[in-house]
mmCIF file with all atom_site columns, C-alpha atoms in Angstrom:
data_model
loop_
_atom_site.group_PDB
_atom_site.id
_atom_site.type_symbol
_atom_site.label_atom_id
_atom_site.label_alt_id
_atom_site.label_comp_id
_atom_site.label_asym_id
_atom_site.label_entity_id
_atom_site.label_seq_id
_atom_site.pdbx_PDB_ins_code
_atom_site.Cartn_x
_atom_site.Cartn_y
_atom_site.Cartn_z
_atom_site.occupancy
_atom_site.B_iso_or_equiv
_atom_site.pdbx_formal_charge
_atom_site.auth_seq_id
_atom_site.auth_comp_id
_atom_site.auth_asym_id
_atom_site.auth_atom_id
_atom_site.pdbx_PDB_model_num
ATOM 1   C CA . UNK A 1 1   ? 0.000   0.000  0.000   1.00 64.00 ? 111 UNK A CA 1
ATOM 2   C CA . UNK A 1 2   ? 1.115   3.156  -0.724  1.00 83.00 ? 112 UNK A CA 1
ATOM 3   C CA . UNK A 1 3   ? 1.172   5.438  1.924   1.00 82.00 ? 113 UNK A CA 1
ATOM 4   C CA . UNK A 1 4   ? 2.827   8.520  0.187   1.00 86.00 ? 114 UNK A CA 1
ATOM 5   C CA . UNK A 1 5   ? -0.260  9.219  -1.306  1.00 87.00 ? 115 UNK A CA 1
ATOM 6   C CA . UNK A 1 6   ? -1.982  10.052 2.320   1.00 90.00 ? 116 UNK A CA 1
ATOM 7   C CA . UNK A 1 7   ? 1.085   12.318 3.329   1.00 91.00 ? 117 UNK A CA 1
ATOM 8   C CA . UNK A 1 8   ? -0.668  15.212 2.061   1.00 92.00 ? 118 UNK A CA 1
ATOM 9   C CA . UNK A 1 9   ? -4.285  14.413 3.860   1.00 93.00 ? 119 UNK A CA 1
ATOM 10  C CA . UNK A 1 10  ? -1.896  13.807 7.355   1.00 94.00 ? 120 UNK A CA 1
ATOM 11  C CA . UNK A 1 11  ? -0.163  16.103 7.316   1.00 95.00 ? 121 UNK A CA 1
ATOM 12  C CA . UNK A 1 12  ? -3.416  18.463 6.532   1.00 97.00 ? 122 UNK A CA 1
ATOM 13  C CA . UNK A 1 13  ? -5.164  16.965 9.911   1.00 97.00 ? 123 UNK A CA 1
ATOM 14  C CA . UNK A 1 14  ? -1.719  17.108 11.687  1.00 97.00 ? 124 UNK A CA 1
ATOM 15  C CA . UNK A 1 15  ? -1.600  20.815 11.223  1.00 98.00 ? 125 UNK A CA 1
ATOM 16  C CA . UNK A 1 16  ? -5.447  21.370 11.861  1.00 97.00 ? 126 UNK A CA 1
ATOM 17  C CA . UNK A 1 17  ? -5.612  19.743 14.693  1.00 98.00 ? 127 UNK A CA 1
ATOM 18  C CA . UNK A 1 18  ? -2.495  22.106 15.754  1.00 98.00 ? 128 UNK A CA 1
ATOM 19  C CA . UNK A 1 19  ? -4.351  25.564 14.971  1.00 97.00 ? 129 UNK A CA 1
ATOM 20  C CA . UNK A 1 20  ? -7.285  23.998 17.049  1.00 97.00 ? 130 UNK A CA 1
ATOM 21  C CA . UNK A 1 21  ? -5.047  23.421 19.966  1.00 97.00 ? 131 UNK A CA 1
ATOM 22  C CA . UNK A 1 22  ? -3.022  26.276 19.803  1.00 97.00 ? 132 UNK A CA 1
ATOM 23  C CA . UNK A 1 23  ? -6.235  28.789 19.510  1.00 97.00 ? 133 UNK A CA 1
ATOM 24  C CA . UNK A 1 24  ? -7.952  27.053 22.452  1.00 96.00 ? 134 UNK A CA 1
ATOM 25  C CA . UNK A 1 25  ? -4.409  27.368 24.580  1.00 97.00 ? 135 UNK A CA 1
ATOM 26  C CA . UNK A 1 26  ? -4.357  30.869 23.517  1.00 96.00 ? 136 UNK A CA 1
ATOM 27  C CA . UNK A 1 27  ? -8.262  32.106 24.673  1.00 94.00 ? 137 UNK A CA 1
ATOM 28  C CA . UNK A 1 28  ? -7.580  30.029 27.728  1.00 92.00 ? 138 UNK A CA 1
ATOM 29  C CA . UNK A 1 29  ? -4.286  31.576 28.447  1.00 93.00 ? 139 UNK A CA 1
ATOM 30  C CA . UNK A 1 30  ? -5.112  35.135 27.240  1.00 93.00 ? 140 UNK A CA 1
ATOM 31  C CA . UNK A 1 31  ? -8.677  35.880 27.502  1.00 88.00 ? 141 UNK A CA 1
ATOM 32  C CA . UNK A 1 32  ? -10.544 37.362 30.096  1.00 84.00 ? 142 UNK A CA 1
ATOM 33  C CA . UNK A 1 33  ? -10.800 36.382 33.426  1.00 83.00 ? 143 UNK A CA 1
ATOM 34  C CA . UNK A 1 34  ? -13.431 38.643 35.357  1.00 81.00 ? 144 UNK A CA 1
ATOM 35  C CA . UNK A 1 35  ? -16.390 36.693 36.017  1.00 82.00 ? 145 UNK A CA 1
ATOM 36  C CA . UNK A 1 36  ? -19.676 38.382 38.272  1.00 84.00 ? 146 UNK A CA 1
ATOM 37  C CA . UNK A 1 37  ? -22.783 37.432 39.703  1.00 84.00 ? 147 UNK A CA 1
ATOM 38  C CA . UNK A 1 38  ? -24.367 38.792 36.802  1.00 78.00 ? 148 UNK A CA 1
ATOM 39  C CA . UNK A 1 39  ? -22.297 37.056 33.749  1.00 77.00 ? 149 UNK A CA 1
ATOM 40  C CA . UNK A 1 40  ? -23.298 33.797 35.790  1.00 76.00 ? 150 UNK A CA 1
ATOM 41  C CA . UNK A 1 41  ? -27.248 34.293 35.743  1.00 75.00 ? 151 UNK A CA 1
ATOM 42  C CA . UNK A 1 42  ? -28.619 32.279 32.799  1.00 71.00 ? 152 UNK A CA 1
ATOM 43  C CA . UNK A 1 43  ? -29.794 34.507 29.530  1.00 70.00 ? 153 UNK A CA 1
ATOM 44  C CA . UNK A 1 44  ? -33.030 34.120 27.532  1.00 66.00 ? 154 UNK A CA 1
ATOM 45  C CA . UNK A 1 45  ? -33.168 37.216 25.254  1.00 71.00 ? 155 UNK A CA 1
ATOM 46  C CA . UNK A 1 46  ? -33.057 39.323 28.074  1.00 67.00 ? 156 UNK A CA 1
ATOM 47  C CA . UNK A 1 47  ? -35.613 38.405 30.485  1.00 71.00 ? 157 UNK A CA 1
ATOM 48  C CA . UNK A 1 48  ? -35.624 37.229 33.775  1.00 69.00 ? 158 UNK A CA 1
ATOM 49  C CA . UNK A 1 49  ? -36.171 33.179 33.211  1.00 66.00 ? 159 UNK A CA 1
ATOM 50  C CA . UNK A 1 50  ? -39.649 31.707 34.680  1.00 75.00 ? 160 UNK A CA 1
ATOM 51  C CA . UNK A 1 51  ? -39.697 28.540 36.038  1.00 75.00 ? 161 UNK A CA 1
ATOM 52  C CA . UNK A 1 52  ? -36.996 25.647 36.551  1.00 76.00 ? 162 UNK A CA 1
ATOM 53  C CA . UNK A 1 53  ? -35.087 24.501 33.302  1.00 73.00 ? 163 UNK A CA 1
ATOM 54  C CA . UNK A 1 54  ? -35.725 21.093 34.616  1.00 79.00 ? 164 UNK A CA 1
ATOM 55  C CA . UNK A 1 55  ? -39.454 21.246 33.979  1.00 78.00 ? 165 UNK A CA 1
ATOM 56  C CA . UNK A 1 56  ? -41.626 18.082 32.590  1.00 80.00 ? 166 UNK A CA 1
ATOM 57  C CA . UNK A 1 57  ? -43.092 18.199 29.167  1.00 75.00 ? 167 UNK A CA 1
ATOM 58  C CA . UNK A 1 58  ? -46.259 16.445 28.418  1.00 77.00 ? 168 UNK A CA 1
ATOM 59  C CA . UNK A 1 59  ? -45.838 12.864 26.222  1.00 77.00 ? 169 UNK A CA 1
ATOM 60  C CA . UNK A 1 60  ? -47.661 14.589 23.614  1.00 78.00 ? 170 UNK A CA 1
ATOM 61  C CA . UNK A 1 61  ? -44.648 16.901 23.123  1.00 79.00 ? 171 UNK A CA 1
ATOM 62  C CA . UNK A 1 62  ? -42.778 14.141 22.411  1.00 81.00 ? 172 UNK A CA 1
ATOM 63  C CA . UNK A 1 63  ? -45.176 12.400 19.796  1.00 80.00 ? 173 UNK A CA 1
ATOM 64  C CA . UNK A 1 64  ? -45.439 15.857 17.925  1.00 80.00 ? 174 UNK A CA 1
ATOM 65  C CA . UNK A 1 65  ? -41.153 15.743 18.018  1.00 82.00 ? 175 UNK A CA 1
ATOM 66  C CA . UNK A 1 66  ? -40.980 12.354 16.936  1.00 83.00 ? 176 UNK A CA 1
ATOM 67  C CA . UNK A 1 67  ? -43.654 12.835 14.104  1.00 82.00 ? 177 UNK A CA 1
ATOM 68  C CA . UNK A 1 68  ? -42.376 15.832 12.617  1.00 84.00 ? 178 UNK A CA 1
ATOM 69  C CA . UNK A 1 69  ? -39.038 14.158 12.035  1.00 84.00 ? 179 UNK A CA 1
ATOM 70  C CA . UNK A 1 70  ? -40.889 11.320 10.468  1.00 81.00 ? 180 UNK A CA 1
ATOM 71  C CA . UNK A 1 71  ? -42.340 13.260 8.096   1.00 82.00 ? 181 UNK A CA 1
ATOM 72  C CA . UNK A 1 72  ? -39.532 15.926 7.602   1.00 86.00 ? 182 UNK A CA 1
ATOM 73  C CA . UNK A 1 73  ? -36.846 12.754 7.154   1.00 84.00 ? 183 UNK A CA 1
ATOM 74  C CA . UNK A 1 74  ? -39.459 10.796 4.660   1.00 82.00 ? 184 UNK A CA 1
ATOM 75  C CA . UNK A 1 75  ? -39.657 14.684 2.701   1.00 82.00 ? 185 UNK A CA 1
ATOM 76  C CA . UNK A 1 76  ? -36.362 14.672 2.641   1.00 87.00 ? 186 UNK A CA 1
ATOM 77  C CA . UNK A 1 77  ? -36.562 11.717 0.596   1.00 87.00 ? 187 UNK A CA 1
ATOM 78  C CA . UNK A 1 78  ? -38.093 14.134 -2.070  1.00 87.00 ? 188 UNK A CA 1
ATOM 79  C CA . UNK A 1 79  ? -34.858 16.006 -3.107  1.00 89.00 ? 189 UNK A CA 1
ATOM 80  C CA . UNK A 1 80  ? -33.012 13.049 -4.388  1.00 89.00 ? 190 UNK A CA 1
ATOM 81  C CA . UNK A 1 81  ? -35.551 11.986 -6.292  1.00 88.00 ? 191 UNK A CA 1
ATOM 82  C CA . UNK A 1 82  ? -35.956 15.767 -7.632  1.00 88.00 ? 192 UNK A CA 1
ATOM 83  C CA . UNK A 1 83  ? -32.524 15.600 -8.950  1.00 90.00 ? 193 UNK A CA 1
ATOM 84  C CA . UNK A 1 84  ? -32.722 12.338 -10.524 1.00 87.00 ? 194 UNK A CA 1
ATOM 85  C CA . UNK A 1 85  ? -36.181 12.606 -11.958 1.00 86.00 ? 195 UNK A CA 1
ATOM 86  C CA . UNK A 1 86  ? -35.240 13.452 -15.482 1.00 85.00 ? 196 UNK A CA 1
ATOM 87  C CA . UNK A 1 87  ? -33.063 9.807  -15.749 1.00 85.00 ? 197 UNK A CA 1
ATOM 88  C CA . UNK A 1 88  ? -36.198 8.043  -13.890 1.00 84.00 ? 198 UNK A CA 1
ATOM 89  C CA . UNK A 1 89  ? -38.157 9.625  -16.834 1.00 84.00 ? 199 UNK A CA 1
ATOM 90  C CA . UNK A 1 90  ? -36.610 8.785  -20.019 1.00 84.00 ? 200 UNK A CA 1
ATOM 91  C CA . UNK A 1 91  ? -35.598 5.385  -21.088 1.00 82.00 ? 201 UNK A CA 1
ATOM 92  C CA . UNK A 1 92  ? -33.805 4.120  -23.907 1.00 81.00 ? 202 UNK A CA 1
ATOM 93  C CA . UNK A 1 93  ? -34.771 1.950  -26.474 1.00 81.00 ? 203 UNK A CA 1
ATOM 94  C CA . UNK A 1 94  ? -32.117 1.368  -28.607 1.00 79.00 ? 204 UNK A CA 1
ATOM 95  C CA . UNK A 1 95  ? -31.471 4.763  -30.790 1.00 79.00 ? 205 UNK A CA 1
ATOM 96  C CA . UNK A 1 96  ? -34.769 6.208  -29.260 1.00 79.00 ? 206 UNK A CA 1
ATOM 97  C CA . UNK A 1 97  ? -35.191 7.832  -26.005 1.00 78.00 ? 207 UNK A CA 1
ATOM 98  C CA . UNK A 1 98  ? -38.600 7.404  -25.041 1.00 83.00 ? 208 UNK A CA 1
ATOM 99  C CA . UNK A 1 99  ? -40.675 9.675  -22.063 1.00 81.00 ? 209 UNK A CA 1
ATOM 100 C CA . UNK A 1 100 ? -42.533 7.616  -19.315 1.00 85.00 ? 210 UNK A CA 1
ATOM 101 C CA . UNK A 1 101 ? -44.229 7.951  -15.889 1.00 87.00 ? 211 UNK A CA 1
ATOM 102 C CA . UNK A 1 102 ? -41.933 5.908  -13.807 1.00 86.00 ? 212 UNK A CA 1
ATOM 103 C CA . UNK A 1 103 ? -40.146 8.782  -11.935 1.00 86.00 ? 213 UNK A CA 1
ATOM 104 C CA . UNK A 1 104 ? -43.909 10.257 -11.510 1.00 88.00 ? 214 UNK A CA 1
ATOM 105 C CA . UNK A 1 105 ? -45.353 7.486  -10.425 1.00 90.00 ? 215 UNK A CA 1
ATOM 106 C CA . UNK A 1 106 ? -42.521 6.253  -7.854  1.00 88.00 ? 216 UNK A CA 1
ATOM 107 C CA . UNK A 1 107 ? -43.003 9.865  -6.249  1.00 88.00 ? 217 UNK A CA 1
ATOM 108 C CA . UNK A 1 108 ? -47.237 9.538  -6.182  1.00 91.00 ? 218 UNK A CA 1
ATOM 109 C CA . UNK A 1 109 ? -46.894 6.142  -4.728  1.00 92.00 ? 219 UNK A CA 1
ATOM 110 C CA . UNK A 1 110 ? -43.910 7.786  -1.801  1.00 89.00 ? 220 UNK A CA 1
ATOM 111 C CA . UNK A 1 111 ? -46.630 10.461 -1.065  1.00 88.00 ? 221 UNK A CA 1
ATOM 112 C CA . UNK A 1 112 ? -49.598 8.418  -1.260  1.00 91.00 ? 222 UNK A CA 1
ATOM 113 C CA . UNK A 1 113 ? -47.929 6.034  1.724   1.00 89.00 ? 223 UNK A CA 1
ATOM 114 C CA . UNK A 1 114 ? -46.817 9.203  3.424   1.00 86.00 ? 224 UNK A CA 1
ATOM 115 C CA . UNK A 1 115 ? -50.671 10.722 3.220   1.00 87.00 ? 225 UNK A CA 1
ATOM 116 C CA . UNK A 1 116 ? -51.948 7.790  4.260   1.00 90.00 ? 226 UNK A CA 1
ATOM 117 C CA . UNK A 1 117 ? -49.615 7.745  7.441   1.00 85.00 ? 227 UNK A CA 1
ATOM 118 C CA . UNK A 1 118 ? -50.593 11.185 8.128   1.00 83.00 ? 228 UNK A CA 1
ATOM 119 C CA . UNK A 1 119 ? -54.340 10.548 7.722   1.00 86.00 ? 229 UNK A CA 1
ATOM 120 C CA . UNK A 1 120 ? -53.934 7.359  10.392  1.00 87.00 ? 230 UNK A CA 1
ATOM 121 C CA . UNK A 1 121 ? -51.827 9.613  12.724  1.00 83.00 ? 231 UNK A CA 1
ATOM 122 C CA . UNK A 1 122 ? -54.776 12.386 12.251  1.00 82.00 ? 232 UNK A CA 1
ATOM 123 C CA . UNK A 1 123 ? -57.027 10.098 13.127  1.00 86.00 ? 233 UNK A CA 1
ATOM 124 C CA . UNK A 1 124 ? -55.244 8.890  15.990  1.00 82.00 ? 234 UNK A CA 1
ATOM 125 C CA . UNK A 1 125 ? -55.152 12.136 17.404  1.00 79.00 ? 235 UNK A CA 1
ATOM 126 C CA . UNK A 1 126 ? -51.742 11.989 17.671  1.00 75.00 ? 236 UNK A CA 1
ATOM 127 C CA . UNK A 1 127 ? -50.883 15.678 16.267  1.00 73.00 ? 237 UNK A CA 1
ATOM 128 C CA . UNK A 1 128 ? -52.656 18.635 17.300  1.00 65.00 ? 238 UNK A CA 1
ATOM 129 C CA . UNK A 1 129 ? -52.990 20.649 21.041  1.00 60.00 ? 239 UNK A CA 1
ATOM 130 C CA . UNK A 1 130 ? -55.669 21.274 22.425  1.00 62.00 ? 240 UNK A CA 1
#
């Protein structure tokens, strides 16, 4: 194996991971020390914070979470396919290139499955406050 061909890449990440350390040493050793009651306080755009951090959340917070990353994951899905639709489109025969629907209809079949997840978790009652 040739390992001259990795020299470049190491010695790259040897001389990153130098400026990292080097900067951090640097703010540590140089920066500002004074610290106050006040810079200690916790910040939330300015106003005075309500409550304990440590608070519980309801379960339904966590369906809504767990369900929008579901569905923004699965729409994700979508850009992909966006970029390849004009190969899933066109297929050659031969000389010819002819159009068809299989890039369409993979996509209406993805978001018919995804619609009919959303209807059942509608139904469910699963999203939604009230």
């Amino acid at each position: 194996m040739q390992l001259q061909a990795y020299l470049p890449a190491g010695v790259a990440l040897v001389l990153a991971l130098g400026f990292c350390g080097l900067f951090t040493a640097l703010a540590v050793a140089l920066g500002p020390k004074a610290t106050n009651p006040e810079k200690l306080k916790p910040f939330e755009c300015g106003s005075e914070p309500i409550g304990s951090p440590r608070g519980r959340y309801s379960v339904r917070f966590y369906q809504v979470a767990i369900l929008f990353l579901v569905f923004d994951i699965e729409a994700a899905f979508m850009y992909p396919w966006a970029i390849l639709y004009n190969q899933l489109s066109h297929a050659r025969i031969g000389e010819l290139v002819v159009v068809t629907a299989f890039g369409f209809v993979e996509m209406l079949i993805f978001v018919a499955i995804l619609v009919v997840a959303l209807a059942y978790v509608w139904r469910k009652k699963a999203i939604g406050w009230e």
